[in-house]
PDB file of C-alpha atoms in Angstrom:
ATOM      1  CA  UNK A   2      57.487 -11.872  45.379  1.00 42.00           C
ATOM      2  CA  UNK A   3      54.398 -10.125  43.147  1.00 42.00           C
ATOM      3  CA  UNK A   4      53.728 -11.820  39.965  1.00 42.00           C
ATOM      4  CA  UNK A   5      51.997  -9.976  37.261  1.00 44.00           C
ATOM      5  CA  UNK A   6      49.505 -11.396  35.615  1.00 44.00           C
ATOM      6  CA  UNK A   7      49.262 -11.799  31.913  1.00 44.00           C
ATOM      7  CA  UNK A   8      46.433 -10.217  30.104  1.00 42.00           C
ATOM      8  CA  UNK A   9      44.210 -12.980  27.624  1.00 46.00           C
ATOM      9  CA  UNK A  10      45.527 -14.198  24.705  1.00 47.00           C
ATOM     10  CA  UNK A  11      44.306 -14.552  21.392  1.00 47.00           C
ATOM     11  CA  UNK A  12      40.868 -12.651  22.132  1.00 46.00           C
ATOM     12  CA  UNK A  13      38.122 -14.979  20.983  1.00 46.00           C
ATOM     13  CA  UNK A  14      35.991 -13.314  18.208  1.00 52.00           C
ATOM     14  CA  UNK A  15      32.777 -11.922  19.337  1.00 64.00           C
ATOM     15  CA  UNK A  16      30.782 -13.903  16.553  1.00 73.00           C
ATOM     16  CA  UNK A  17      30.173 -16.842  15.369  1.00 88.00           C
ATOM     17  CA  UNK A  18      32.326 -16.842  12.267  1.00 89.00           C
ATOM     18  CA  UNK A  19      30.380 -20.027  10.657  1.00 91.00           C
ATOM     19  CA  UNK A  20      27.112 -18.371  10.685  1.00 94.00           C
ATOM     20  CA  UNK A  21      28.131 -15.274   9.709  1.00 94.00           C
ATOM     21  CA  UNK A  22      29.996 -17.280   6.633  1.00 95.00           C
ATOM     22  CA  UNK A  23      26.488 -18.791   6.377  1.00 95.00           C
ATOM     23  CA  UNK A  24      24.430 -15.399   6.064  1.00 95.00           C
ATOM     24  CA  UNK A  25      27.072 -14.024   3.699  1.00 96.00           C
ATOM     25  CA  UNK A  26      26.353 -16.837   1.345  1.00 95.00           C
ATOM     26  CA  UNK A  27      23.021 -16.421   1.117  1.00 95.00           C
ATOM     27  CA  UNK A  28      23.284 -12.554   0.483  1.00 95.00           C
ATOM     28  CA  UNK A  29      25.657 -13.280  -2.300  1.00 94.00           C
ATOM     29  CA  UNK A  30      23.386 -16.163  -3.787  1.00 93.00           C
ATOM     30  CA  UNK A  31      20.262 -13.976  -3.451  1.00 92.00           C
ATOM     31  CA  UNK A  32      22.327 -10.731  -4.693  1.00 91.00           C
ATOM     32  CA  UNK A  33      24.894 -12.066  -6.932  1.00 90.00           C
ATOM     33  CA  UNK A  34      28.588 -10.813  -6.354  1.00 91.00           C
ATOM     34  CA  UNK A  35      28.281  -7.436  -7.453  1.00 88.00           C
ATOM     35  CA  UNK A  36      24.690  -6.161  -5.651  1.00 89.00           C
ATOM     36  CA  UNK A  37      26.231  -7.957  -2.257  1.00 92.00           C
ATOM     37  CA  UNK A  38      27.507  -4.597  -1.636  1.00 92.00           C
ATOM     38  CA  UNK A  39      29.817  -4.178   1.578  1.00 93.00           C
ATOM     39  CA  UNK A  40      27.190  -2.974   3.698  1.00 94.00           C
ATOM     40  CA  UNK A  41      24.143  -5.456   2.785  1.00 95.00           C
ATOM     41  CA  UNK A  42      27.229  -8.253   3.613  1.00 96.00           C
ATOM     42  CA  UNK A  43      28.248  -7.271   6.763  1.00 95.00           C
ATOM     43  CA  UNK A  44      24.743  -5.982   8.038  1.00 95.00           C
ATOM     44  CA  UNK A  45      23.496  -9.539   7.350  1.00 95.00           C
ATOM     45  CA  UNK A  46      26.286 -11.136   8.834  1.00 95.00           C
ATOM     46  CA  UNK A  47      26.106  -8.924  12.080  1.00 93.00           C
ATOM     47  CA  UNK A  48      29.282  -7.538  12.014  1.00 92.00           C
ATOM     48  CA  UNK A  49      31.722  -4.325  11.472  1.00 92.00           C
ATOM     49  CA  UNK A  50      33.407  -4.006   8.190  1.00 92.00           C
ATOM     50  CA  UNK A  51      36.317  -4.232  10.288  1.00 92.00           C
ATOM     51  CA  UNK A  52      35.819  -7.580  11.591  1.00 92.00           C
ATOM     52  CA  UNK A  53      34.733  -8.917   8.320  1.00 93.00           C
ATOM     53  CA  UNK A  54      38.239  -8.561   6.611  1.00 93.00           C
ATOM     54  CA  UNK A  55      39.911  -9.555  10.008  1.00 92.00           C
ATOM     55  CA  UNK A  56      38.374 -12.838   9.865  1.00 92.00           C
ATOM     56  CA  UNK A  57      37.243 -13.777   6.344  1.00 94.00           C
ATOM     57  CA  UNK A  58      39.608 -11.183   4.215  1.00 92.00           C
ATOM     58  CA  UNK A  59      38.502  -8.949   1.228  1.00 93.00           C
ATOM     59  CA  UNK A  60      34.724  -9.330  -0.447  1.00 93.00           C
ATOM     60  CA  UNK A  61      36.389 -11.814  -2.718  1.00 93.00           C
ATOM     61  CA  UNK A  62      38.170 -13.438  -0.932  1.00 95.00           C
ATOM     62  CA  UNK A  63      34.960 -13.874   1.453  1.00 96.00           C
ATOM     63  CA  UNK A  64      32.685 -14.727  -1.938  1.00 95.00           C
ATOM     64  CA  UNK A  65      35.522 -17.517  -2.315  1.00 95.00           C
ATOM     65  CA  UNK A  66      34.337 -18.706   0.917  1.00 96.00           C
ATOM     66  CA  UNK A  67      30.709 -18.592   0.633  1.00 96.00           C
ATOM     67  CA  UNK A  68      30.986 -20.641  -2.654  1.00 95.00           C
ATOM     68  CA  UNK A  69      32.948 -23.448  -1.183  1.00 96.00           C
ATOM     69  CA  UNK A  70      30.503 -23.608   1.769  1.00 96.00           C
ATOM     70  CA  UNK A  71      27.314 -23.251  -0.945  1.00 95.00           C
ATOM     71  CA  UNK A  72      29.542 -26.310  -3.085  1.00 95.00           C
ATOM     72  CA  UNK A  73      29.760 -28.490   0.254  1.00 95.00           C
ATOM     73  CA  UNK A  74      26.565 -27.300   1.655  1.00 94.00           C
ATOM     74  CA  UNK A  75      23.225 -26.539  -0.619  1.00 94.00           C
ATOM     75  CA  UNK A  76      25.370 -27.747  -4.102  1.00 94.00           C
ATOM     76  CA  UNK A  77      27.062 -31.111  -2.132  1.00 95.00           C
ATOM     77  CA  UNK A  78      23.886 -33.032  -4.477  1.00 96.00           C
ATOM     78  CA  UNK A  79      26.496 -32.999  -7.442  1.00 96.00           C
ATOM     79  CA  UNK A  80      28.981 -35.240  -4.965  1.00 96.00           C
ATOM     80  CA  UNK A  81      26.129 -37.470  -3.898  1.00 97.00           C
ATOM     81  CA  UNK A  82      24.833 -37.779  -7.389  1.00 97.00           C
ATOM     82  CA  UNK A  83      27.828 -39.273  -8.708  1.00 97.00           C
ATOM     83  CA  UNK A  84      28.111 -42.203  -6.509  1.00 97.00           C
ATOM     84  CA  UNK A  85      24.737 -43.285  -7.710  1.00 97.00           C
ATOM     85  CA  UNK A  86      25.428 -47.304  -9.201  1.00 97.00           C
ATOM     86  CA  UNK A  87      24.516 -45.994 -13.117  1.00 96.00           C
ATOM     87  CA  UNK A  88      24.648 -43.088 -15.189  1.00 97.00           C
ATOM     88  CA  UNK A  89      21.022 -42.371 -15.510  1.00 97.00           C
ATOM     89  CA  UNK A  90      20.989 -42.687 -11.766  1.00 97.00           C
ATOM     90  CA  UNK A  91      23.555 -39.609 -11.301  1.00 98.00           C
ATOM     91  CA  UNK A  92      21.937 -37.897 -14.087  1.00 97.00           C
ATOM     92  CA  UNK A  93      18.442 -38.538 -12.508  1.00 97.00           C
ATOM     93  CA  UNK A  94      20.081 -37.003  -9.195  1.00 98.00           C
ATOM     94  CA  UNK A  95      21.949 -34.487 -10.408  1.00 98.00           C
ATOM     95  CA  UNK A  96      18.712 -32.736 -11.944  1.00 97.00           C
ATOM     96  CA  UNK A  97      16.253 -33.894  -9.078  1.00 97.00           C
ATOM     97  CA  UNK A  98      18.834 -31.839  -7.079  1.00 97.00           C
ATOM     98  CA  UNK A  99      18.951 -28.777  -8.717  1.00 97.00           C
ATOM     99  CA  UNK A 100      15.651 -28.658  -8.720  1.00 97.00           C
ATOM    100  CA  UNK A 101      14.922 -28.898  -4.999  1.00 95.00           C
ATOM    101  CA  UNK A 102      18.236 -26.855  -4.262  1.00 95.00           C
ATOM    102  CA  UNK A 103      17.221 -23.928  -6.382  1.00 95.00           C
ATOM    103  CA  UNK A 104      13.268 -23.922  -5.470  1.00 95.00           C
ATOM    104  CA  UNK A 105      13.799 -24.489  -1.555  1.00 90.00           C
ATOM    105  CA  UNK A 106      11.810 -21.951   0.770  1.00 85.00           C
ATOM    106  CA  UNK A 107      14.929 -21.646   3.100  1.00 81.00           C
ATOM    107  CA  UNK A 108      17.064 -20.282   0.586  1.00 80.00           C
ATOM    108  CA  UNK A 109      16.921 -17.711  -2.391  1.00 91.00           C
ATOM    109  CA  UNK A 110      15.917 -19.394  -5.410  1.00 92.00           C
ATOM    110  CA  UNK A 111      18.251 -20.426  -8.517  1.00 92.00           C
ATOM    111  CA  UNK A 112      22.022 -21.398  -8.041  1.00 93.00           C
ATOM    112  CA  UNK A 113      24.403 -19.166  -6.579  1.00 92.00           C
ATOM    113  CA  UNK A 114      27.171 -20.474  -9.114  1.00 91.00           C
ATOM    114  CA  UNK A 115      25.220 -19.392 -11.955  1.00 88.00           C
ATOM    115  CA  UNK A 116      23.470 -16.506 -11.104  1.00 79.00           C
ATOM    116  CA  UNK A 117      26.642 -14.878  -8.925  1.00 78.00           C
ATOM    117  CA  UNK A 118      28.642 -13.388 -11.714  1.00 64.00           C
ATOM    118  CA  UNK A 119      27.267 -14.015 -14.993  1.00 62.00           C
ATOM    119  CA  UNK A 120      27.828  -9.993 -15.928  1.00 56.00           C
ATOM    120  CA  UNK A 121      30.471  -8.195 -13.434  1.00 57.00           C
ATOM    121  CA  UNK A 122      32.325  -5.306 -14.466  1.00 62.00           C
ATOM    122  CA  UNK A 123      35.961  -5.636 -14.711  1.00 65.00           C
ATOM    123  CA  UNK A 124      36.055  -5.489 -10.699  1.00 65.00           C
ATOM    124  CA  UNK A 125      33.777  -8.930 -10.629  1.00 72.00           C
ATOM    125  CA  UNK A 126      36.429 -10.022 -13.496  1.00 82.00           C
ATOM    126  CA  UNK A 127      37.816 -12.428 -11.240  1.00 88.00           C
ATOM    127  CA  UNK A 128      34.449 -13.873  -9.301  1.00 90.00           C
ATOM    128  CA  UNK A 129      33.031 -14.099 -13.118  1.00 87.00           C
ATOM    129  CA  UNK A 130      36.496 -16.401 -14.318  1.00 91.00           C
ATOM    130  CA  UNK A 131      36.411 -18.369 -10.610  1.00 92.00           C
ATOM    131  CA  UNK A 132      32.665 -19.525 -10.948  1.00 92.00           C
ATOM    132  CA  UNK A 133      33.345 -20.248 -14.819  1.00 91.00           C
ATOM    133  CA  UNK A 134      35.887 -22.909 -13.468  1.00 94.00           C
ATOM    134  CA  UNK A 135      33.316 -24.053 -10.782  1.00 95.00           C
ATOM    135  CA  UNK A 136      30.859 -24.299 -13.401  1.00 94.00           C
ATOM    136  CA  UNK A 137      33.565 -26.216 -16.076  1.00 96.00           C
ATOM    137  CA  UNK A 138      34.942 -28.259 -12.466  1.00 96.00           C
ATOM    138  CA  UNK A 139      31.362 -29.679 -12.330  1.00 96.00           C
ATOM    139  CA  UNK A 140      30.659 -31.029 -15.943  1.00 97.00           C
ATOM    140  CA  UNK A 141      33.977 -32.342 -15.667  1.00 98.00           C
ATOM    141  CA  UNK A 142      33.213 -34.380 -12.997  1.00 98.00           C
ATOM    142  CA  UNK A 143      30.107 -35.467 -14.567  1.00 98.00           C
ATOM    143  CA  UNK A 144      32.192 -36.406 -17.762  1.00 98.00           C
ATOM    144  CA  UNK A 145      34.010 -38.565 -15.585  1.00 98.00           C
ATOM    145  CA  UNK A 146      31.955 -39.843 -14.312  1.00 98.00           C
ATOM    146  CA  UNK A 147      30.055 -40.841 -17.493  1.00 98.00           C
ATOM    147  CA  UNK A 148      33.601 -42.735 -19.136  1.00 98.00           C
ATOM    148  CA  UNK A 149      33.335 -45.167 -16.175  1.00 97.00           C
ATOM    149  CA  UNK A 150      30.114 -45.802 -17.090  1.00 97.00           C
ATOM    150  CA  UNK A 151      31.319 -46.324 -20.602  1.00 97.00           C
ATOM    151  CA  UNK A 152      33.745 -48.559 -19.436  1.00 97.00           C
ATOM    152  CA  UNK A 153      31.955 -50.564 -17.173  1.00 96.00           C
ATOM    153  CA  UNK A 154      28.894 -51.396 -19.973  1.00 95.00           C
ATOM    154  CA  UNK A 155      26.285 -48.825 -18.724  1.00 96.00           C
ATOM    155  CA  UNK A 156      26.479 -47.117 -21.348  1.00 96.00           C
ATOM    156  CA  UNK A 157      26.987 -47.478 -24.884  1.00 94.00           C
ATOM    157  CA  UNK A 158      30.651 -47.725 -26.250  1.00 95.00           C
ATOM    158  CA  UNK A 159      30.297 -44.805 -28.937  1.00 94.00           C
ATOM    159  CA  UNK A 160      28.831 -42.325 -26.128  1.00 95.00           C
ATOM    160  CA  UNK A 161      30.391 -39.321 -26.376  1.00 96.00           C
ATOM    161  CA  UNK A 162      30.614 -38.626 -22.820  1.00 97.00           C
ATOM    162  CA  UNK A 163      31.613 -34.871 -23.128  1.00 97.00           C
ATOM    163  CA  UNK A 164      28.190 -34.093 -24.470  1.00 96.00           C
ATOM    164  CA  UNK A 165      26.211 -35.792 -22.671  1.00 96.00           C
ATOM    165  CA  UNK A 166      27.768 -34.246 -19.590  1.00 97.00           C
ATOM    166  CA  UNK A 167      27.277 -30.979 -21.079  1.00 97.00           C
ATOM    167  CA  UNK A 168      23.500 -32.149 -21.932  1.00 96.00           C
ATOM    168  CA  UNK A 169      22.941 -32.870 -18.211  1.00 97.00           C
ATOM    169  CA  UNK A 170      25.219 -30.113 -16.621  1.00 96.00           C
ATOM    170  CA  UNK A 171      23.567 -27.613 -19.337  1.00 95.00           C
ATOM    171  CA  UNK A 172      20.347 -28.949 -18.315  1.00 96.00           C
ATOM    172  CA  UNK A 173      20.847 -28.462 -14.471  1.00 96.00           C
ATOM    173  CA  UNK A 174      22.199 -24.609 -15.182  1.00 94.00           C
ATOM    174  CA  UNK A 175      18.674 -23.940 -17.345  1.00 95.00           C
ATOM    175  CA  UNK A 176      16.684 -24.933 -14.292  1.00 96.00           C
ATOM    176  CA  UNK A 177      18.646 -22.585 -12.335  1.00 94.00           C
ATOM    177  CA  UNK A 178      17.797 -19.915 -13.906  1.00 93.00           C
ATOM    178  CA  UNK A 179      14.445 -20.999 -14.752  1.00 95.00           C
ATOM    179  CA  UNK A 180      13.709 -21.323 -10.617  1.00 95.00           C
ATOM    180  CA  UNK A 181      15.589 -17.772 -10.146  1.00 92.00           C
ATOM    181  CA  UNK A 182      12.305 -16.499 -12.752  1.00 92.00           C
ATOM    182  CA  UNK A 183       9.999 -18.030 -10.226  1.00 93.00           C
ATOM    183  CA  UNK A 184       8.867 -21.835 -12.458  1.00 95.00           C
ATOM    184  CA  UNK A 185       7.942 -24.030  -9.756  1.00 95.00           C
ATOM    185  CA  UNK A 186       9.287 -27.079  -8.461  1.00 96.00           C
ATOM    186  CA  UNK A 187       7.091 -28.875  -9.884  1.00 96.00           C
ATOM    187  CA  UNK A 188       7.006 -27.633 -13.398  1.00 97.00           C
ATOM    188  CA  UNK A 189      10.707 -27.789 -13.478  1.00 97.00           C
ATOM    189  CA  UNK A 190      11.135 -31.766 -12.174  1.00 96.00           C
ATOM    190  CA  UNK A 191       8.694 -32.803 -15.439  1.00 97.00           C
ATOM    191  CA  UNK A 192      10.999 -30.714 -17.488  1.00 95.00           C
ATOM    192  CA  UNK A 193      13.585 -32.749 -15.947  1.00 95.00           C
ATOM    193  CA  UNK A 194      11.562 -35.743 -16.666  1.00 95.00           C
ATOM    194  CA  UNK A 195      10.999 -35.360 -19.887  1.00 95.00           C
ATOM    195  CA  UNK A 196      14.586 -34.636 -20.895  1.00 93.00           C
ATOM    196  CA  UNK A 197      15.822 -37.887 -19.729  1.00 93.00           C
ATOM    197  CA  UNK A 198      13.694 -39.874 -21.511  1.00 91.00           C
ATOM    198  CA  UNK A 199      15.582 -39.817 -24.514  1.00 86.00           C
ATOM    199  CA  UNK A 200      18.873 -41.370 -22.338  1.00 89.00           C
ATOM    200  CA  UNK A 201      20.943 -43.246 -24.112  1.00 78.00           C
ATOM    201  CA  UNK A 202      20.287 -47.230 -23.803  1.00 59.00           C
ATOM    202  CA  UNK A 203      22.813 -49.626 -23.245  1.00 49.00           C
TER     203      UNK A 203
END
């Protein structure tokens, strides 16, 4: 009896979809949201417009993507920072690692969740409100951060936590865009230096 055999299933993609995710993100960091135009993306990424929405969905939908790789990836220093054992230590961090994230050769310089939507037409409306959260997200978890240190005696009882998380996170943001002008790492970690020595004392 002839059997017929089946024909492949699920046909494999012909790329590698993580480093294409990978290429997009650092188009969209160096471009910003709006300038990553659909041809720049998917000529970077190696790969017909076609295949793009097939596997990663519509330009935002893909920029959603990118930013949660850049938050795990180049941004994870926020994370890291905030298990440091005191306050200054995660404010130390989180500004030593802005710095090197935002002046590193591999990568375009400043922080691809300031710089990726600050202006956007009404088109980018939605990018510009998603990296506003990410942006809010992150001095929130800095803030946090800072009330256990409150409550633990590392710093001061009548710390007003939400400002000085918006003092660091504020702080981190103006390097960004400092680094995306071209100020140099080093220039940029003394500014860093010199804003923390005013830290509150316990």
């Amino acid at each position: 009896m002839e059997t017929r055999q089946s024909g492949p299933i699920g046909r494999p993609r012909a790329f590698d979809a993580d480093e294409a995710l990978e290429r997009a993100m650092l188009v969209f960091w160096e471009h910003g949201y709006e300038g990553a135009s659909l041809s720049r993306l998917t000529e970077a990424m190696g790969i017909s417009t076609t295949s793009m929405y097939a596997a990663f969905g519509n330009k935002e939908e893909l920029f959603r993507k990118a930013l949660e790789r850049y938050t795990e990836g180049p941004g994870g220093y926020l994370t890291r920072a905030l298990e440091e054992p005191t306050a200054l230590g995660v404010a130390t961090s989180i500004l030593a690692g802005t710095v090197r994230t935002t002046t590193r050769s591999a990568g375009p310089p400043g922080c691809l969740g300031v710089q990726g939507a600050l202006a956007a037409s009404d088109s980018g409306r939605e990018v510009r409100e998603l990296l506003v959260a990410w942006r809010e997200d992150g001095c929130c978890r800095v803030r946090d951060r800072f009330q256990r240190a409150v409550e633990e005696g590392d710093l001061p009882p009548e710390t007003d936590v939400t400002v000085l998380a918006r003092y660091v996170t504020a702080l981190a943001f103006g390097i960004a865009v400092q680094a995306a002008s071209g100020v140099g790492r080093d220039e940029l970690q003394a500014m860093a230096d010199a804003a923390l020595r005013t830290w509150p004392l316990s």
